[in-house]
Amino acid sequence: MTDVVVVGAGHNGLVAACYLAGAGFDVTVVERDTVIGGAVSTVERWPGVRVDRGSSIHVMVRHTDLVEDLRLAEFGLEYDDVEPWAVLPHPDGGLRFSADIDETCTSIEAACGPADAAAYRSFVADWGPATKAFLEAGSRPPSAANLGRAAWSLGRRYPGSRADMIRTYMRPAEAVIADRFTDPRLRAMIGWWAAQSGPPPHALGTAPIAGTTAMFHEAKAGRPRGGSGRLSEALAARLTAAGGTIRTGDGAASIRAARDGCEVTTISGEVLCCRAVVSACHVVETARLVGDSEAAAAVRIGHGIGMAVRFLTDALPSYSVPISGAHTSMQMLVHSPEQLRAAYGDFLRGEPAADP
C-alpha cells in the first residue's frame, strides 16, 4: 500500500509530493496528461520550437525559499532575473518598471511627471506591508490561528485605523488607482495588473490585487532557463530522487474511502490503495472524483476573461516608440483605463474585446 497518492502533477501537486517524499512517505503522483506541470510546462508546438503553456514569468515562487529548500538547482533549475519586470509601450512615451523602485520612479517621472512618480513610490510603500503579510500567510499551514496571526500582523503594519484599512481593502482597484494617479498610462498599467486575477478592476474588493505590484519591488521576477516547465521538471526529478513515482497518461477516475485508507481508481481501471490522498486538481474535479455531484454542481464557474495565443514569427514585434526591455519582460498592452473597462463590457455581452 502506498502512503500517499497525489492527484495531479501540476507544480502545486509536485511540490506537495516532494515534501511528503522528503519526510519519508511513499508517494505516487497520477496525471491524466502525458506532460507534467499543468500550466507550468513547456511543450513543442512547432518542430524544434518549445513554448510555455502558461505564464513564462515566475513571481510568487521567488518570494519563498522553496527552490533553495528543495535544492532544485541540483536538478538543473536556473533562473534568469526578469529586469525590467514590465513595460508599457505607448506612442506618447512608454513606462519601464524595474525591481529597483528608484529606476521605476525615474521612468514614471519622465513620462507622467514628478507627482505621479512620487505617488507611485508612496503607493508601493503603503501596500508593501499588505503584500508581505499575504506572502507570510501563504508560507504557513492554512490554520485559523495562522490566518489570524497574518490578519493581526497586517493591522499592526497598516498606517491608519483598522476601520480605514477595511474600507480601503474593500474598494475597487479602479477607484484606488484613480485617487492616486493622474496619467492614464500609469493608471492603465496598474489596472491591467489588477485584472490578471479575473475580477474587473471596477469590482469591489479588488484594491489589494492592485497593491500586489509592490511585491515586484521586494524580489525580482524570474524566468527559468529552458522554459517555464523547467520548474516542474526539476520538481519531478527531486521527487524521483527521494523515491517517489510519477505516472502520466493515466489520471484518477475516482477516489473513495476504504477500510484502511483510500482507493484511487485510474482511467485505465487500476486501483491504487493508499493511506491518504492529496488532490492537486480543480475543486470541482475533486468533488466529481469523490462522487459528490451536489458539491460539484454548487460551485459557480464563470467564463474565462482571456486566452493565450501563440505565434511563430520571423521577427520580434516592434513598437512605434521603442522601449528598453520590451522583448524580455511582461508587456502591458493597454493604453487607458477606459480600454480595459470597455473590454470587460464586451466580455459581459459575450463578445470578444473589440480592442483587446
GROMACS .gro file of C-alpha atoms in nm:
model
  356
    1MET     CA    1   0.000   0.000   0.000
    2THR     CA    2   0.125   0.346  -0.094
    3ASP     CA    3   0.130   0.607   0.180
    4VAL     CA    4   0.001   0.895  -0.034
    5VAL     CA    5  -0.142   0.930  -0.385
    6VAL     CA    6  -0.125   1.283  -0.525
    7VAL     CA    7  -0.386   1.351  -0.794
    8GLY     CA    8  -0.243   1.591  -1.050
    9ALA     CA    9   0.118   1.658  -1.149
   10GLY     CA   10   0.089   2.033  -1.172
   11HIS     CA   11   0.353   2.234  -0.990
   12ASN     CA   12   0.145   2.251  -0.671
   13GLY     CA   13   0.095   1.876  -0.662
   14LEU     CA   14   0.463   1.816  -0.732
   15VAL     CA   15   0.568   2.049  -0.450
   16ALA     CA   16   0.341   1.864  -0.206
   17ALA     CA   17   0.474   1.530  -0.330
   18CYS     CA   18   0.835   1.642  -0.288
   19TYR     CA   19   0.785   1.744   0.072
   20LEU     CA   20   0.593   1.426   0.154
   21ALA     CA   21   0.862   1.210  -0.003
   22GLY     CA   22   1.130   1.410   0.174
   23ALA     CA   23   0.954   1.337   0.503
   24GLY     CA   24   0.983   0.966   0.435
   25PHE     CA   25   0.643   0.885   0.287
   26ASP     CA   26   0.594   0.658  -0.013
   27VAL     CA   27   0.434   0.885  -0.275
   28THR     CA   28   0.275   0.820  -0.614
   29VAL     CA   29   0.157   1.102  -0.840
   30VAL     CA   30  -0.105   1.028  -1.106
   31GLU     CA   31  -0.154   1.265  -1.400
   32ARG     CA   32  -0.402   1.246  -1.688
   33ASP     CA   33  -0.182   1.442  -1.926
   34THR     CA   34   0.130   1.297  -2.083
   35VAL     CA   35   0.319   1.614  -1.985
   36ILE     CA   36   0.378   1.709  -1.623
   37GLY     CA   37   0.342   2.059  -1.484
   38GLY     CA   38  -0.004   2.169  -1.597
   39ALA     CA   39   0.018   2.538  -1.681
   40VAL     CA   40   0.382   2.535  -1.568
   41SER     CA   41   0.501   2.325  -1.859
   42THR     CA   42   0.688   2.377  -2.183
   43VAL     CA   43   0.591   2.178  -2.491
   44GLU     CA   44   0.699   2.156  -2.855
   45ARG     CA   45   0.436   2.347  -3.053
   46TRP     CA   46   0.629   2.352  -3.380
   47PRO     CA   47   0.921   2.132  -3.488
   48GLY     CA   48   1.217   2.237  -3.277
   49VAL     CA   49   1.023   2.516  -3.104
   50ARG     CA   50   0.929   2.477  -2.736
   51VAL     CA   51   0.661   2.708  -2.599
   52ASP     CA   52   0.532   2.765  -2.247
   53ARG     CA   53   0.173   2.659  -2.193
   54GLY     CA   54   0.108   2.922  -1.928
   55SER     CA   55   0.296   3.215  -1.786
   56SER     CA   56   0.662   3.241  -1.877
   57ILE     CA   57   0.746   3.464  -1.581
   58HIS     CA   58   0.755   3.327  -1.225
   59VAL     CA   59   0.676   3.566  -0.943
   60MET     CA   60   0.534   3.401  -0.630
   61VAL     CA   61   0.789   3.120  -0.607
   62ARG     CA   62   1.069   3.376  -0.585
   63HIS     CA   63   0.916   3.513  -0.267
   64THR     CA   64   0.960   3.174  -0.099
   65ASP     CA   65   1.259   2.958  -0.010
   66LEU     CA   66   1.111   2.662  -0.196
   67VAL     CA   67   1.375   2.644  -0.471
   68GLU     CA   68   1.656   2.651  -0.216
   69ASP     CA   69   1.479   2.428   0.038
   70LEU     CA   70   1.426   2.152  -0.219
   71ARG     CA   71   1.770   2.217  -0.371
   72LEU     CA   72   1.622   2.232  -0.719
   73ALA     CA   73   1.941   2.379  -0.864
   74GLU     CA   74   2.090   2.032  -0.819
   75PHE     CA   75   1.832   1.913  -1.073
   76GLY     CA   76   1.911   2.175  -1.335
   77LEU     CA   77   1.679   2.461  -1.238
   78GLU     CA   78   1.832   2.801  -1.315
   79TYR     CA   79   1.652   3.134  -1.309
   80ASP     CA   80   1.729   3.448  -1.502
   81ASP     CA   81   1.603   3.770  -1.345
   82VAL     CA   82   1.337   3.950  -1.549
   83GLU     CA   83   1.454   4.308  -1.547
   84PRO     CA   84   1.260   4.522  -1.611
   85TRP     CA   85   0.966   4.314  -1.495
   86ALA     CA   86   0.721   4.504  -1.714
   87VAL     CA   87   0.699   4.771  -1.980
   88LEU     CA   88   0.405   4.966  -2.114
   89PRO     CA   89   0.473   5.071  -2.475
   90HIS     CA   90   0.292   5.391  -2.571
   91PRO     CA   91   0.320   5.641  -2.860
   92ASP     CA   92   0.341   5.930  -2.611
   93GLY     CA   93   0.621   5.765  -2.415
   94GLY     CA   94   0.632   5.426  -2.252
   95LEU     CA   95   0.679   5.316  -1.892
   96ARG     CA   96   0.951   5.084  -1.767
   97PHE     CA   97   0.901   4.902  -1.436
   98SER     CA   98   1.213   4.778  -1.263
   99ALA     CA   99   1.257   4.590  -0.937
  100ASP     CA  100   1.451   4.897  -0.829
  101ILE     CA  101   1.191   5.149  -0.711
  102ASP     CA  102   1.418   5.443  -0.795
  103GLU     CA  103   1.459   5.332  -1.157
  104THR     CA  104   1.084   5.280  -1.187
  105CYS     CA  105   1.005   5.623  -1.047
  106THR     CA  106   1.259   5.780  -1.283
  107SER     CA  107   1.073   5.624  -1.577
  108ILE     CA  108   0.736   5.736  -1.441
  109GLU     CA  109   0.861   6.091  -1.384
  110ALA     CA  110   0.994   6.114  -1.741
  111ALA     CA  111   0.662   6.003  -1.889
  112CYS     CA  112   0.399   6.113  -1.639
  113GLY     CA  113   0.561   6.383  -1.427
  114PRO     CA  114   0.702   6.409  -1.074
  115ALA     CA  115   0.364   6.397  -0.899
  116ASP     CA  116   0.278   6.052  -1.034
  117ALA     CA  117   0.632   5.930  -0.965
  118ALA     CA  118   0.600   6.036  -0.600
  119ALA     CA  119   0.253   5.884  -0.585
  120TYR     CA  120   0.384   5.550  -0.712
  121ARG     CA  121   0.660   5.546  -0.452
  122SER     CA  122   0.400   5.614  -0.183
  123PHE     CA  123   0.166   5.351  -0.329
  124VAL     CA  124   0.435   5.082  -0.308
  125ALA     CA  125   0.526   5.187   0.047
  126ASP     CA  126   0.162   5.172   0.159
  127TRP     CA  127   0.081   4.836   0.000
  128GLY     CA  128   0.414   4.670   0.076
  129PRO     CA  129   0.310   4.561   0.429
  130ALA     CA  130  -0.009   4.402   0.295
  131THR     CA  131   0.189   4.213   0.035
  132LYS     CA  132   0.434   4.089   0.297
  133ALA     CA  133   0.152   3.974   0.526
  134PHE     CA  134  -0.010   3.791   0.234
  135LEU     CA  135   0.315   3.616   0.143
  136GLU     CA  136   0.385   3.526   0.506
  137ALA     CA  137   0.037   3.375   0.541
  138GLY     CA  138   0.097   3.167   0.230
  139SER     CA  139   0.417   3.022   0.373
  140ARG     CA  140   0.243   2.878   0.680
  141PRO     CA  141  -0.012   2.596   0.718
  142PRO     CA  142  -0.363   2.738   0.649
  143SER     CA  143  -0.493   2.707   1.005
  144ALA     CA  144  -0.733   2.953   1.166
  145ALA     CA  145  -0.459   3.054   1.409
  146ASN     CA  146  -0.208   3.129   1.135
  147LEU     CA  147  -0.461   3.324   0.931
  148GLY     CA  148  -0.547   3.520   1.244
  149ARG     CA  149  -0.180   3.600   1.301
  150ALA     CA  150  -0.150   3.723   0.944
  151ALA     CA  151  -0.454   3.948   0.985
  152TRP     CA  152  -0.317   4.084   1.313
  153SER     CA  153   0.020   4.148   1.152
  154LEU     CA  154  -0.146   4.330   0.865
  155GLY     CA  155  -0.346   4.550   1.101
  156ARG     CA  156  -0.034   4.630   1.302
  157ARG     CA  157   0.155   4.738   0.989
  158TYR     CA  158  -0.124   4.947   0.837
  159PRO     CA  159  -0.056   5.319   0.888
  160GLY     CA  160  -0.421   5.411   0.958
  161SER     CA  161  -0.704   5.275   1.169
  162ARG     CA  162  -0.848   4.925   1.131
  163ALA     CA  163  -1.173   5.073   1.001
  164ASP     CA  164  -0.985   5.274   0.739
  165MET     CA  165  -0.790   4.962   0.640
  166ILE     CA  166  -1.110   4.762   0.586
  167ARG     CA  167  -1.266   5.043   0.382
  168THR     CA  168  -0.957   5.070   0.165
  169TYR     CA  169  -0.930   4.695   0.107
  170MET     CA  170  -1.296   4.670   0.008
  171ARG     CA  171  -1.272   4.942  -0.255
  172PRO     CA  172  -1.243   4.873  -0.629
  173ALA     CA  173  -0.889   4.879  -0.764
  174GLU     CA  174  -1.003   5.131  -1.024
  175ALA     CA  175  -1.108   5.379  -0.754
  176VAL     CA  176  -0.789   5.341  -0.550
  177ILE     CA  177  -0.578   5.385  -0.864
  178ALA     CA  178  -0.774   5.694  -0.975
  179ASP     CA  179  -0.728   5.852  -0.632
  180ARG     CA  180  -0.351   5.810  -0.652
  181PHE     CA  181  -0.253   5.874  -1.013
  182THR     CA  182  -0.345   6.118  -1.288
  183ASP     CA  183  -0.172   5.987  -1.601
  184PRO     CA  184  -0.391   5.734  -1.788
  185ARG     CA  185  -0.087   5.527  -1.886
  186LEU     CA  186   0.010   5.461  -1.526
  187ARG     CA  187  -0.350   5.403  -1.421
  188ALA     CA  188  -0.393   5.160  -1.711
  189MET     CA  189  -0.079   4.967  -1.623
  190ILE     CA  190  -0.174   4.907  -1.259
  191GLY     CA  191  -0.533   4.834  -1.359
  192TRP     CA  192  -0.412   4.581  -1.615
  193TRP     CA  193  -0.210   4.404  -1.348
  194ALA     CA  194  -0.507   4.402  -1.110
  195ALA     CA  195  -0.722   4.247  -1.383
  196GLN     CA  196  -0.498   3.943  -1.420
  197SER     CA  197  -0.662   3.763  -1.127
  198GLY     CA  198  -1.001   3.765  -1.300
  199PRO     CA  199  -1.231   4.019  -1.131
  200PRO     CA  200  -1.253   4.351  -1.316
  201PRO     CA  201  -1.071   4.645  -1.154
  202HIS     CA  202  -1.407   4.818  -1.102
  203ALA     CA  203  -1.532   4.532  -0.879
  204LEU     CA  204  -1.549   4.575  -0.502
  205GLY     CA  205  -1.262   4.426  -0.304
  206THR     CA  206  -1.005   4.437  -0.584
  207ALA     CA  207  -0.788   4.714  -0.435
  208PRO     CA  208  -0.545   4.466  -0.269
  209ILE     CA  209  -0.487   4.299  -0.606
  210ALA     CA  210  -0.364   4.629  -0.747
  211GLY     CA  211  -0.147   4.662  -0.438
  212THR     CA  212   0.041   4.343  -0.520
  213THR     CA  213   0.251   4.544  -0.766
  214ALA     CA  214   0.456   4.618  -0.454
  215MET     CA  215   0.587   4.261  -0.444
  216PHE     CA  216   0.781   4.315  -0.767
  217HIS     CA  217   0.998   4.557  -0.572
  218GLU     CA  218   1.066   4.304  -0.295
  219ALA     CA  219   1.206   4.020  -0.509
  220LYS     CA  220   1.283   4.006  -0.879
  221ALA     CA  221   1.055   3.811  -1.109
  222GLY     CA  222   1.232   3.525  -1.285
  223ARG     CA  223   1.226   3.310  -1.595
  224PRO     CA  224   1.359   2.951  -1.581
  225ARG     CA  225   1.626   2.879  -1.838
  226GLY     CA  226   1.477   2.634  -2.086
  227GLY     CA  227   1.119   2.741  -2.027
  228SER     CA  228   0.863   2.761  -1.750
  229GLY     CA  229   0.835   2.383  -1.744
  230ARG     CA  230   1.187   2.353  -1.608
  231LEU     CA  231   1.047   2.420  -1.261
  232SER     CA  232   0.809   2.124  -1.289
  233GLU     CA  233   1.080   1.906  -1.440
  234ALA     CA  234   1.317   1.988  -1.154
  235LEU     CA  235   1.043   1.910  -0.901
  236ALA     CA  236   0.980   1.577  -1.072
  237ALA     CA  237   1.350   1.494  -1.063
  238ARG     CA  238   1.365   1.584  -0.693
  239LEU     CA  239   1.064   1.363  -0.624
  240THR     CA  240   1.211   1.069  -0.813
  241ALA     CA  241   1.541   1.107  -0.629
  242ALA     CA  242   1.351   1.089  -0.300
  243GLY     CA  243   1.185   0.763  -0.406
  244GLY     CA  244   0.856   0.899  -0.537
  245THR     CA  245   0.679   0.787  -0.855
  246ILE     CA  246   0.501   0.985  -1.126
  247ARG     CA  247   0.253   0.814  -1.359
  248THR     CA  248   0.145   1.015  -1.663
  249GLY     CA  249  -0.125   0.946  -1.919
  250ASP     CA  250  -0.348   0.768  -1.664
  251GLY     CA  251  -0.514   1.011  -1.426
  252ALA     CA  252  -0.762   0.948  -1.148
  253ALA     CA  253  -1.115   0.843  -1.240
  254SER     CA  254  -1.247   0.814  -0.884
  255ILE     CA  255  -1.146   0.841  -0.520
  256ARG     CA  256  -1.325   0.653  -0.246
  257ALA     CA  257  -1.275   0.572   0.118
  258ALA     CA  258  -1.166   0.220   0.206
  259ARG     CA  259  -1.124   0.032   0.533
  260ASP     CA  260  -0.752   0.105   0.561
  261GLY     CA  261  -0.747   0.443   0.390
  262CYS     CA  262  -0.842   0.531   0.032
  263GLU     CA  263  -0.864   0.379  -0.313
  264VAL     CA  264  -0.781   0.576  -0.625
  265THR     CA  265  -0.906   0.417  -0.945
  266THR     CA  266  -0.727   0.540  -1.255
  267ILE     CA  267  -0.876   0.592  -1.600
  268SER     CA  268  -0.727   0.262  -1.713
  269GLY     CA  269  -0.906   0.084  -1.428
  270GLU     CA  270  -0.609   0.020  -1.200
  271VAL     CA  271  -0.684   0.057  -0.829
  272LEU     CA  272  -0.419   0.224  -0.612
  273CYS     CA  273  -0.458   0.163  -0.239
  274CYS     CA  274  -0.318   0.433  -0.013
  275ARG     CA  275  -0.342   0.576   0.334
  276ALA     CA  276  -0.418   0.930   0.216
  277VAL     CA  277  -0.492   1.128  -0.099
  278VAL     CA  278  -0.376   1.479  -0.185
  279SER     CA  279  -0.596   1.628  -0.455
  280ALA     CA  280  -0.400   1.882  -0.658
  281CYS     CA  281  -0.665   1.933  -0.924
  282HIS     CA  282  -0.960   2.171  -0.955
  283VAL     CA  283  -1.201   2.169  -0.660
  284VAL     CA  284  -1.491   2.076  -0.890
  285GLU     CA  285  -1.293   1.787  -1.033
  286THR     CA  286  -1.211   1.678  -0.678
  287ALA     CA  287  -1.582   1.676  -0.590
  288ARG     CA  288  -1.654   1.471  -0.901
  289LEU     CA  289  -1.380   1.222  -0.819
  290VAL     CA  290  -1.518   1.158  -0.471
  291GLY     CA  291  -1.870   1.121  -0.612
  292ASP     CA  292  -2.017   1.439  -0.464
  293SER     CA  293  -2.215   1.567  -0.760
  294GLU     CA  294  -2.414   1.804  -0.539
  295ALA     CA  295  -2.099   1.985  -0.424
  296ALA     CA  296  -1.968   1.998  -0.779
  297ALA     CA  297  -2.293   2.150  -0.905
  298ALA     CA  298  -2.297   2.409  -0.626
  299VAL     CA  299  -1.975   2.572  -0.746
  300ARG     CA  300  -2.038   2.858  -0.986
  301ILE     CA  301  -1.767   2.872  -1.251
  302GLY     CA  302  -1.753   3.182  -1.466
  303HIS     CA  303  -1.623   3.209  -1.818
  304GLY     CA  304  -1.256   3.289  -1.865
  305ILE     CA  305  -1.165   3.650  -1.938
  306GLY     CA  306  -0.887   3.580  -2.183
  307MET     CA  307  -0.684   3.328  -2.371
  308ALA     CA  308  -0.325   3.282  -2.477
  309VAL     CA  309  -0.243   3.291  -2.847
  310ARG     CA  310   0.099   3.163  -2.954
  311PHE     CA  311   0.266   3.275  -3.275
  312LEU     CA  312   0.579   3.156  -3.451
  313THR     CA  313   0.720   3.465  -3.624
  314ASP     CA  314   1.029   3.552  -3.824
  315ALA     CA  315   1.099   3.868  -3.620
  316LEU     CA  316   1.032   4.021  -3.280
  317PRO     CA  317   0.744   4.271  -3.254
  318SER     CA  318   0.833   4.637  -3.294
  319TYR     CA  319   0.673   4.944  -3.137
  320SER     CA  320   0.637   5.294  -3.277
  321VAL     CA  321   0.832   5.424  -2.977
  322PRO     CA  322   1.098   5.166  -2.880
  323ILE     CA  323   1.141   5.094  -2.510
  324SER     CA  324   1.424   4.902  -2.347
  325GLY     CA  325   1.329   4.557  -2.217
  326ALA     CA  326   1.014   4.521  -2.425
  327HIS     CA  327   1.106   4.176  -2.555
  328THR     CA  328   1.213   4.017  -2.227
  329SER     CA  329   0.955   4.148  -1.980
  330MET     CA  330   0.580   4.147  -1.938
  331GLN     CA  331   0.430   4.381  -2.194
  332MET     CA  332   0.135   4.578  -2.060
  333LEU     CA  333  -0.053   4.619  -2.387
  334VAL     CA  334  -0.321   4.858  -2.264
  335HIS     CA  335  -0.335   5.231  -2.327
  336SER     CA  336  -0.607   5.359  -2.094
  337PRO     CA  337  -0.840   5.255  -1.809
  338GLU     CA  338  -1.132   5.310  -2.046
  339GLN     CA  339  -0.996   5.049  -2.286
  340LEU     CA  340  -0.975   4.798  -2.002
  341ARG     CA  341  -1.330   4.871  -1.884
  342ALA     CA  342  -1.465   4.851  -2.240
  343ALA     CA  343  -1.302   4.510  -2.286
  344TYR     CA  344  -1.485   4.385  -1.977
  345GLY     CA  345  -1.807   4.527  -2.119
  346ASP     CA  346  -1.756   4.325  -2.436
  347PHE     CA  347  -1.690   4.018  -2.221
  348LEU     CA  348  -2.016   4.064  -2.028
  349ARG     CA  349  -2.202   4.085  -2.360
  350GLY     CA  350  -2.048   3.754  -2.457
  351GLU     CA  351  -1.833   3.909  -2.728
  352PRO     CA  352  -1.457   3.919  -2.782
  353ALA     CA  353  -1.299   4.252  -2.696
  354ALA     CA  354  -1.320   4.497  -2.985
  355ASP     CA  355  -0.990   4.647  -2.869
  356PRO     CA  356  -0.816   4.368  -2.675
   0.00000   0.00000   0.00000
